[in-house]
Amino acid sequence: MDDQPSEGKKSVPWRKVLYERQPFPDNYVDRRFLEELRRNIRVHQYSYWAVVREAGLVSQQLSCVALFLTLWSYMEQGDVAPSTLLWTGLGCSVLGYSLYEALEGGKGRERTHVADLQSAAVFMAFTFGLSPVFKTLTESVSSDTVYAMSAGMLMAHLVFFPYTQPSLPGSLSLNAALFASVCLASRLPGTLHTFAMLSCALLIFALWPCLLQRLRQAAEWMFLWAAGIVCVFGVVGVGTLWPAGGFLLFVILAVLTLVCPLLLVRLQRHKDNIHGPWDEAEIREDLSRFLS
């Protein structure tokens, strides 16, 4: 394109307007045309270890699903008694609740410990009372269909889990996980097995994310240790049932935690966003008062 005006037109300044005729050719580009161009003014520069820390939440959630499936498999095979799982879950619940209260320090607390205990007792009573119903819920459905639905719901749980910080387990993610838990628990040998499996599902998919959020807010080093321990338990649990599967899970976790953040940081140098007066207008004023 022509970037120089003719000799007789040098005294006429070029203007960036379309509503008036100017003595320049149509393909003329002035040197000031892109003077307001800005590149990557809103790009957030990520550090590798910061991305690894955030990716650890995805890895530990995948490990939670693997750990739940491992416990279900042990229950189905009769290698773990329901009473053992219930007592272990009770101990983990007491330990986690104590840690949660210690990190919270009683600030902004609206419920008493007695109210929390009553809520837990009511939930456990209803779950135990409905266990016979859950046990026979999928009797008329084939096992292949139940397993396929459970796999789909667990995938939905992982996809829709709110990984942003800070965040509690979302309703869609939690409901998908509990739906899969009910489907799988209905395939266990007895009613007590179903009750123990549903209690374990609540502990893993509902209560554990709440404690993990508190750890991210109050004690980040404890969050890193907790996420790492969950990943180790998930790999070891799958490895005891299927060694090749345990190795595959280890590779997936390593790629998610270490390789994907590296690719993100490396590809960041190729990011090229341009900004200028041609951008769409951004409304920065709070319009909530007009919508209320």
mmCIF file of C-alpha atoms in Angstrom:
data_model
loop_
_atom_site.group_PDB
_atom_site.id
_atom_site.type_symbol
_atom_site.label_atom_id
_atom_site.label_comp_id
_atom_site.label_asym_id
_atom_site.label_seq_id
_atom_site.Cartn_x
_atom_site.Cartn_y
_atom_site.Cartn_z
ATOM 1 C CA MET A 1 0.000 0.000 0.000
ATOM 2 C CA ASP A 2 1.059 3.547 -0.632
ATOM 3 C CA ASP A 3 2.373 5.166 2.547
ATOM 4 C CA GLN A 4 3.592 8.437 0.983
ATOM 5 C CA PRO A 5 1.338 11.236 -0.340
ATOM 6 C CA SER A 6 2.150 13.059 -3.555
ATOM 7 C CA GLU A 7 4.490 16.064 -3.518
ATOM 8 C CA GLY A 8 1.687 18.599 -3.886
ATOM 9 C CA LYS A 9 -0.285 17.164 -1.017
ATOM 10 C CA LYS A 10 2.345 17.027 1.695
ATOM 11 C CA SER A 11 1.085 20.227 3.262
ATOM 12 C CA VAL A 12 -2.382 18.746 3.790
ATOM 13 C CA PRO A 13 -2.470 16.715 7.018
ATOM 14 C CA TRP A 14 -4.101 13.308 6.881
ATOM 15 C CA ARG A 15 -7.035 12.740 9.197
ATOM 16 C CA LYS A 16 -8.530 9.470 10.332
ATOM 17 C CA VAL A 17 -12.090 10.257 9.231
ATOM 18 C CA LEU A 18 -14.475 8.855 6.660
ATOM 19 C CA TYR A 19 -17.000 11.672 6.446
ATOM 20 C CA GLU A 20 -14.893 14.063 4.329
ATOM 21 C CA ARG A 21 -12.951 13.788 1.100
ATOM 22 C CA GLN A 22 -9.144 13.930 1.459
ATOM 23 C CA PRO A 23 -6.506 14.360 -1.259
ATOM 24 C CA PHE A 24 -5.000 10.910 -0.704
ATOM 25 C CA PRO A 25 -5.350 7.632 -2.599
ATOM 26 C CA ASP A 26 -7.642 4.958 -1.215
ATOM 27 C CA ASN A 27 -4.741 2.687 -0.301
ATOM 28 C CA TYR A 28 -2.781 5.373 1.528
ATOM 29 C CA VAL A 29 -1.729 4.470 5.084
ATOM 30 C CA ASP A 30 -0.365 7.242 7.232
ATOM 31 C CA ARG A 31 2.430 6.615 9.718
ATOM 32 C CA ARG A 32 0.116 7.696 12.532
ATOM 33 C CA PHE A 33 -2.573 5.193 11.604
ATOM 34 C CA LEU A 34 -1.507 2.620 14.225
ATOM 35 C CA GLU A 35 -0.070 4.990 16.799
ATOM 36 C CA GLU A 36 -2.824 3.995 19.261
ATOM 37 C CA LEU A 37 -2.217 0.280 18.804
ATOM 38 C CA ARG A 38 -1.568 -1.566 22.083
ATOM 39 C CA ARG A 39 -0.559 -5.186 22.440
ATOM 40 C CA ASN A 40 -1.305 -7.552 25.335
ATOM 41 C CA ILE A 41 -2.303 -4.815 27.762
ATOM 42 C CA ARG A 42 -4.591 -7.134 29.765
ATOM 43 C CA VAL A 43 -2.572 -10.337 29.583
ATOM 44 C CA HIS A 44 -1.914 -11.967 32.941
ATOM 45 C CA GLN A 45 1.545 -13.488 33.147
ATOM 46 C CA TYR A 46 1.450 -16.878 34.867
ATOM 47 C CA SER A 47 4.299 -18.421 36.777
ATOM 48 C CA TYR A 48 4.877 -22.147 36.408
ATOM 49 C CA TRP A 49 4.547 -23.125 40.066
ATOM 50 C CA ALA A 50 1.421 -21.014 40.523
ATOM 51 C CA VAL A 51 -0.228 -22.904 37.661
ATOM 52 C CA VAL A 52 0.989 -26.218 39.106
ATOM 53 C CA ARG A 53 -0.616 -25.326 42.426
ATOM 54 C CA GLU A 54 -3.951 -24.617 40.751
ATOM 55 C CA ALA A 55 -3.728 -27.726 38.570
ATOM 56 C CA GLY A 56 -3.251 -29.761 41.733
ATOM 57 C CA LEU A 57 -6.921 -29.197 42.570
ATOM 58 C CA VAL A 58 -7.956 -30.892 39.324
ATOM 59 C CA SER A 59 -5.614 -33.806 40.008
ATOM 60 C CA GLN A 60 -6.815 -34.318 43.567
ATOM 61 C CA GLN A 61 -10.467 -34.255 42.460
ATOM 62 C CA LEU A 62 -9.730 -36.946 39.892
ATOM 63 C CA SER A 63 -7.985 -38.891 42.658
ATOM 64 C CA CYS A 64 -11.077 -38.518 44.868
ATOM 65 C CA VAL A 65 -13.169 -40.198 42.177
ATOM 66 C CA ALA A 66 -10.557 -42.952 41.827
ATOM 67 C CA LEU A 67 -10.497 -43.441 45.609
ATOM 68 C CA PHE A 68 -14.286 -43.690 45.762
ATOM 69 C CA LEU A 69 -14.345 -46.291 42.978
ATOM 70 C CA THR A 70 -11.614 -48.242 44.765
ATOM 71 C CA LEU A 71 -13.615 -48.355 47.997
ATOM 72 C CA TRP A 72 -16.732 -49.387 46.081
ATOM 73 C CA SER A 73 -14.829 -52.209 44.379
ATOM 74 C CA TYR A 74 -13.507 -53.458 47.722
ATOM 75 C CA MET A 75 -17.039 -53.373 49.150
ATOM 76 C CA GLU A 76 -18.453 -55.271 46.184
ATOM 77 C CA GLN A 77 -15.785 -57.956 46.461
ATOM 78 C CA GLY A 78 -16.283 -58.268 50.224
ATOM 79 C CA ASP A 79 -12.721 -57.233 51.059
ATOM 80 C CA VAL A 80 -13.889 -54.336 53.265
ATOM 81 C CA ALA A 81 -16.664 -54.676 55.828
ATOM 82 C CA PRO A 82 -19.313 -51.939 56.014
ATOM 83 C CA SER A 83 -18.579 -51.386 59.697
ATOM 84 C CA THR A 84 -14.915 -50.769 58.898
ATOM 85 C CA LEU A 85 -15.797 -48.160 56.294
ATOM 86 C CA LEU A 86 -18.316 -46.495 58.628
ATOM 87 C CA TRP A 87 -15.910 -46.240 61.564
ATOM 88 C CA THR A 88 -13.124 -44.991 59.300
ATOM 89 C CA GLY A 89 -15.444 -42.394 57.791
ATOM 90 C CA LEU A 90 -16.569 -41.305 61.256
ATOM 91 C CA GLY A 91 -12.975 -40.838 62.369
ATOM 92 C CA CYS A 92 -12.127 -38.849 59.241
ATOM 93 C CA SER A 93 -15.238 -36.706 59.722
ATOM 94 C CA VAL A 94 -14.349 -35.843 63.322
ATOM 95 C CA LEU A 95 -10.762 -35.072 62.359
ATOM 96 C CA GLY A 96 -11.812 -32.949 59.385
ATOM 97 C CA TYR A 97 -14.446 -31.066 61.379
ATOM 98 C CA SER A 98 -11.930 -30.298 64.124
ATOM 99 C CA LEU A 99 -9.416 -29.038 61.561
ATOM 100 C CA TYR A 100 -12.088 -26.931 59.846
ATOM 101 C CA GLU A 101 -13.077 -25.320 63.141
ATOM 102 C CA ALA A 102 -9.450 -24.694 64.071
ATOM 103 C CA LEU A 103 -8.806 -22.938 60.757
ATOM 104 C CA GLU A 104 -12.013 -20.919 60.956
ATOM 105 C CA GLY A 105 -11.290 -19.748 64.486
ATOM 106 C CA GLY A 106 -14.966 -19.082 65.216
ATOM 107 C CA LYS A 107 -15.018 -15.906 63.085
ATOM 108 C CA GLY A 108 -18.390 -15.145 61.533
ATOM 109 C CA ARG A 109 -19.873 -18.417 62.721
ATOM 110 C CA GLU A 110 -23.677 -18.442 62.794
ATOM 111 C CA ARG A 111 -24.289 -22.095 63.763
ATOM 112 C CA THR A 112 -23.391 -23.843 66.984
ATOM 113 C CA HIS A 113 -21.631 -27.187 67.259
ATOM 114 C CA VAL A 114 -24.834 -28.720 68.593
ATOM 115 C CA ALA A 115 -26.711 -27.575 65.484
ATOM 116 C CA ASP A 116 -24.044 -29.129 63.260
ATOM 117 C CA LEU A 117 -24.278 -32.386 65.209
ATOM 118 C CA GLN A 118 -28.061 -32.415 64.923
ATOM 119 C CA SER A 119 -27.904 -31.845 61.163
ATOM 120 C CA ALA A 120 -25.421 -34.692 60.744
ATOM 121 C CA ALA A 121 -27.531 -37.020 62.898
ATOM 122 C CA VAL A 122 -30.718 -36.233 60.960
ATOM 123 C CA PHE A 123 -28.989 -36.790 57.632
ATOM 124 C CA MET A 124 -27.469 -40.092 58.727
ATOM 125 C CA ALA A 125 -30.823 -41.260 60.110
ATOM 126 C CA PHE A 126 -32.626 -40.473 56.852
ATOM 127 C CA THR A 127 -29.878 -42.111 54.802
ATOM 128 C CA PHE A 128 -29.994 -45.242 56.950
ATOM 129 C CA GLY A 129 -33.786 -45.362 56.772
ATOM 130 C CA LEU A 130 -33.807 -45.003 52.985
ATOM 131 C CA SER A 131 -30.964 -47.467 52.404
ATOM 132 C CA PRO A 132 -33.373 -50.370 51.673
ATOM 133 C CA VAL A 133 -35.021 -48.196 49.015
ATOM 134 C CA PHE A 134 -31.665 -47.261 47.494
ATOM 135 C CA LYS A 135 -30.638 -50.923 47.556
ATOM 136 C CA THR A 136 -33.577 -51.950 45.348
ATOM 137 C CA LEU A 137 -33.641 -48.778 43.256
ATOM 138 C CA THR A 138 -31.974 -50.264 40.176
ATOM 139 C CA GLU A 139 -33.042 -53.903 40.432
ATOM 140 C CA SER A 140 -34.919 -53.696 37.126
ATOM 141 C CA VAL A 141 -31.990 -52.018 35.352
ATOM 142 C CA SER A 142 -29.134 -53.993 33.838
ATOM 143 C CA SER A 143 -25.688 -53.678 35.377
ATOM 144 C CA ASP A 144 -24.194 -52.379 32.138
ATOM 145 C CA THR A 145 -26.678 -49.509 32.104
ATOM 146 C CA VAL A 146 -26.003 -48.709 35.761
ATOM 147 C CA TYR A 147 -22.248 -48.674 35.223
ATOM 148 C CA ALA A 148 -22.591 -46.526 32.090
ATOM 149 C CA MET A 149 -24.794 -44.004 33.916
ATOM 150 C CA SER A 150 -22.382 -43.925 36.841
ATOM 151 C CA ALA A 151 -19.409 -43.324 34.562
ATOM 152 C CA GLY A 152 -21.246 -40.515 32.784
ATOM 153 C CA MET A 153 -22.269 -38.861 36.047
ATOM 154 C CA LEU A 154 -18.749 -39.053 37.473
ATOM 155 C CA MET A 155 -17.422 -37.484 34.278
ATOM 156 C CA ALA A 156 -20.012 -34.724 34.649
ATOM 157 C CA HIS A 157 -18.897 -34.266 38.258
ATOM 158 C CA LEU A 158 -15.313 -33.707 37.144
ATOM 159 C CA VAL A 159 -16.278 -31.408 34.273
ATOM 160 C CA PHE A 160 -18.656 -29.169 36.232
ATOM 161 C CA PHE A 161 -16.761 -29.101 39.519
ATOM 162 C CA PRO A 162 -15.977 -25.434 40.355
ATOM 163 C CA TYR A 163 -12.192 -25.379 40.405
ATOM 164 C CA THR A 164 -11.942 -21.609 40.870
ATOM 165 C CA GLN A 165 -10.740 -20.231 44.167
ATOM 166 C CA PRO A 166 -12.513 -19.977 46.513
ATOM 167 C CA SER A 167 -15.546 -22.118 45.753
ATOM 168 C CA LEU A 168 -17.773 -24.749 47.322
ATOM 169 C CA PRO A 169 -18.899 -27.837 45.394
ATOM 170 C CA GLY A 170 -21.460 -26.746 42.826
ATOM 171 C CA SER A 171 -24.973 -28.177 42.862
ATOM 172 C CA LEU A 172 -24.680 -29.771 39.407
ATOM 173 C CA SER A 173 -21.332 -31.361 40.199
ATOM 174 C CA LEU A 174 -22.445 -32.598 43.621
ATOM 175 C CA ASN A 175 -25.759 -33.965 42.346
ATOM 176 C CA ALA A 176 -23.996 -35.831 39.548
ATOM 177 C CA ALA A 177 -21.587 -37.436 42.025
ATOM 178 C CA LEU A 178 -24.380 -38.414 44.428
ATOM 179 C CA PHE A 179 -26.444 -39.843 41.567
ATOM 180 C CA ALA A 180 -23.503 -42.021 40.538
ATOM 181 C CA SER A 181 -22.994 -43.024 44.178
ATOM 182 C CA VAL A 182 -26.619 -44.145 44.541
ATOM 183 C CA CYS A 183 -26.391 -46.161 41.312
ATOM 184 C CA LEU A 184 -23.211 -47.916 42.395
ATOM 185 C CA ALA A 185 -24.345 -48.415 46.003
ATOM 186 C CA SER A 186 -27.477 -50.185 44.776
ATOM 187 C CA ARG A 187 -25.251 -52.930 43.330
ATOM 188 C CA LEU A 188 -23.647 -53.796 46.687
ATOM 189 C CA PRO A 189 -24.552 -57.015 48.569
ATOM 190 C CA GLY A 190 -26.530 -55.625 51.516
ATOM 191 C CA THR A 191 -28.389 -52.656 52.930
ATOM 192 C CA LEU A 192 -25.595 -51.793 55.358
ATOM 193 C CA HIS A 193 -23.159 -51.793 52.436
ATOM 194 C CA THR A 194 -25.376 -49.267 50.651
ATOM 195 C CA PHE A 195 -25.564 -47.036 53.723
ATOM 196 C CA ALA A 196 -21.798 -47.149 54.231
ATOM 197 C CA MET A 197 -21.121 -46.348 50.575
ATOM 198 C CA LEU A 198 -23.497 -43.376 50.526
ATOM 199 C CA SER A 199 -21.960 -42.026 53.727
ATOM 200 C CA CYS A 200 -18.530 -42.349 52.149
ATOM 201 C CA ALA A 201 -19.770 -40.541 49.023
ATOM 202 C CA LEU A 202 -21.035 -37.640 51.110
ATOM 203 C CA LEU A 203 -17.699 -37.442 52.887
ATOM 204 C CA ILE A 204 -15.665 -37.434 49.660
ATOM 205 C CA PHE A 205 -17.816 -35.341 47.336
ATOM 206 C CA ALA A 206 -19.521 -32.883 49.722
ATOM 207 C CA LEU A 207 -17.534 -32.421 52.933
ATOM 208 C CA TRP A 208 -13.995 -32.835 51.662
ATOM 209 C CA PRO A 209 -14.225 -29.942 49.123
ATOM 210 C CA CYS A 210 -15.426 -27.645 51.937
ATOM 211 C CA LEU A 211 -12.380 -28.507 54.042
ATOM 212 C CA LEU A 212 -10.138 -28.144 51.011
ATOM 213 C CA GLN A 213 -11.493 -24.669 50.363
ATOM 214 C CA ARG A 214 -10.760 -23.705 53.967
ATOM 215 C CA LEU A 215 -7.208 -25.025 53.601
ATOM 216 C CA ARG A 216 -6.681 -22.952 50.438
ATOM 217 C CA GLN A 217 -7.819 -19.831 52.239
ATOM 218 C CA ALA A 218 -6.147 -20.247 55.629
ATOM 219 C CA ALA A 219 -3.193 -22.623 55.241
ATOM 220 C CA GLU A 220 -1.960 -23.048 51.682
ATOM 221 C CA TRP A 221 0.910 -25.346 52.638
ATOM 222 C CA MET A 222 -1.589 -27.727 54.261
ATOM 223 C CA PHE A 223 -3.678 -27.620 51.090
ATOM 224 C CA LEU A 224 -0.683 -28.726 49.023
ATOM 225 C CA TRP A 225 0.064 -31.593 51.400
ATOM 226 C CA ALA A 226 -3.596 -32.660 51.518
ATOM 227 C CA ALA A 227 -3.930 -32.632 47.722
ATOM 228 C CA GLY A 228 -0.703 -34.615 47.375
ATOM 229 C CA ILE A 229 -1.801 -37.227 49.927
ATOM 230 C CA VAL A 230 -5.156 -37.682 48.166
ATOM 231 C CA CYS A 231 -3.350 -38.203 44.848
ATOM 232 C CA VAL A 232 -1.075 -40.806 46.431
ATOM 233 C CA PHE A 233 -4.046 -42.642 47.972
ATOM 234 C CA GLY A 234 -5.864 -42.604 44.643
ATOM 235 C CA VAL A 235 -2.913 -44.052 42.717
ATOM 236 C CA VAL A 236 -2.151 -46.676 45.374
ATOM 237 C CA GLY A 237 -5.823 -47.658 45.665
ATOM 238 C CA VAL A 238 -6.238 -48.185 41.928
ATOM 239 C CA GLY A 239 -2.861 -49.935 41.797
ATOM 240 C CA THR A 240 -3.954 -52.538 44.364
ATOM 241 C CA LEU A 241 -6.858 -53.511 42.115
ATOM 242 C CA TRP A 242 -5.271 -52.994 38.707
ATOM 243 C CA PRO A 243 -1.521 -52.258 38.584
ATOM 244 C CA ALA A 244 -1.651 -51.040 34.990
ATOM 245 C CA GLY A 245 -4.543 -48.751 35.907
ATOM 246 C CA GLY A 246 -2.578 -47.354 38.834
ATOM 247 C CA PHE A 247 0.339 -46.569 36.535
ATOM 248 C CA LEU A 248 -2.023 -44.999 33.989
ATOM 249 C CA LEU A 249 -3.581 -42.821 36.694
ATOM 250 C CA PHE A 250 -0.109 -41.771 37.840
ATOM 251 C CA VAL A 251 0.780 -40.724 34.283
ATOM 252 C CA ILE A 252 -2.489 -38.789 33.906
ATOM 253 C CA LEU A 253 -1.945 -36.962 37.194
ATOM 254 C CA ALA A 254 1.654 -36.148 36.259
ATOM 255 C CA VAL A 255 0.559 -34.752 32.894
ATOM 256 C CA LEU A 256 -2.242 -32.698 34.461
ATOM 257 C CA THR A 257 -0.098 -31.345 37.280
ATOM 258 C CA LEU A 258 3.307 -30.851 35.641
ATOM 259 C CA VAL A 259 3.129 -31.033 31.841
ATOM 260 C CA CYS A 260 -0.053 -29.041 31.139
ATOM 261 C CA PRO A 261 1.084 -26.030 33.241
ATOM 262 C CA LEU A 262 4.415 -26.103 31.408
ATOM 263 C CA LEU A 263 2.634 -26.016 28.048
ATOM 264 C CA LEU A 264 0.456 -23.126 29.224
ATOM 265 C CA VAL A 265 3.460 -21.076 30.327
ATOM 266 C CA ARG A 266 5.404 -21.883 27.148
ATOM 267 C CA LEU A 267 2.502 -21.001 24.850
ATOM 268 C CA GLN A 268 1.935 -17.737 26.668
ATOM 269 C CA ARG A 269 4.785 -16.103 24.763
ATOM 270 C CA HIS A 270 2.831 -16.556 21.519
ATOM 271 C CA LYS A 271 -0.196 -14.675 22.813
ATOM 272 C CA ASP A 272 -0.785 -11.498 20.779
ATOM 273 C CA ASN A 273 -3.891 -9.478 21.561
ATOM 274 C CA ILE A 274 -4.219 -6.071 19.943
ATOM 275 C CA HIS A 275 -6.243 -3.210 21.375
ATOM 276 C CA GLY A 276 -7.089 0.231 20.072
ATOM 277 C CA PRO A 277 -9.872 2.724 19.411
ATOM 278 C CA TRP A 278 -11.571 0.175 17.160
ATOM 279 C CA ASP A 279 -12.476 -2.021 20.150
ATOM 280 C CA GLU A 280 -16.072 -2.287 21.222
ATOM 281 C CA ALA A 281 -17.124 0.100 23.956
ATOM 282 C CA GLU A 282 -16.935 -1.307 27.472
ATOM 283 C CA ILE A 283 -19.574 -0.255 29.989
ATOM 284 C CA ARG A 284 -17.725 0.113 33.275
ATOM 285 C CA GLU A 285 -20.532 1.756 35.248
ATOM 286 C CA ASP A 286 -22.552 -0.419 37.616
ATOM 287 C CA LEU A 287 -25.967 -0.870 35.980
ATOM 288 C CA SER A 288 -27.493 -3.001 38.724
ATOM 289 C CA ARG A 289 -29.631 -0.106 39.944
ATOM 290 C CA PHE A 290 -31.362 0.032 36.557
ATOM 291 C CA LEU A 291 -32.076 -3.712 36.585
ATOM 292 C CA SER A 292 -33.509 -3.950 40.093
#
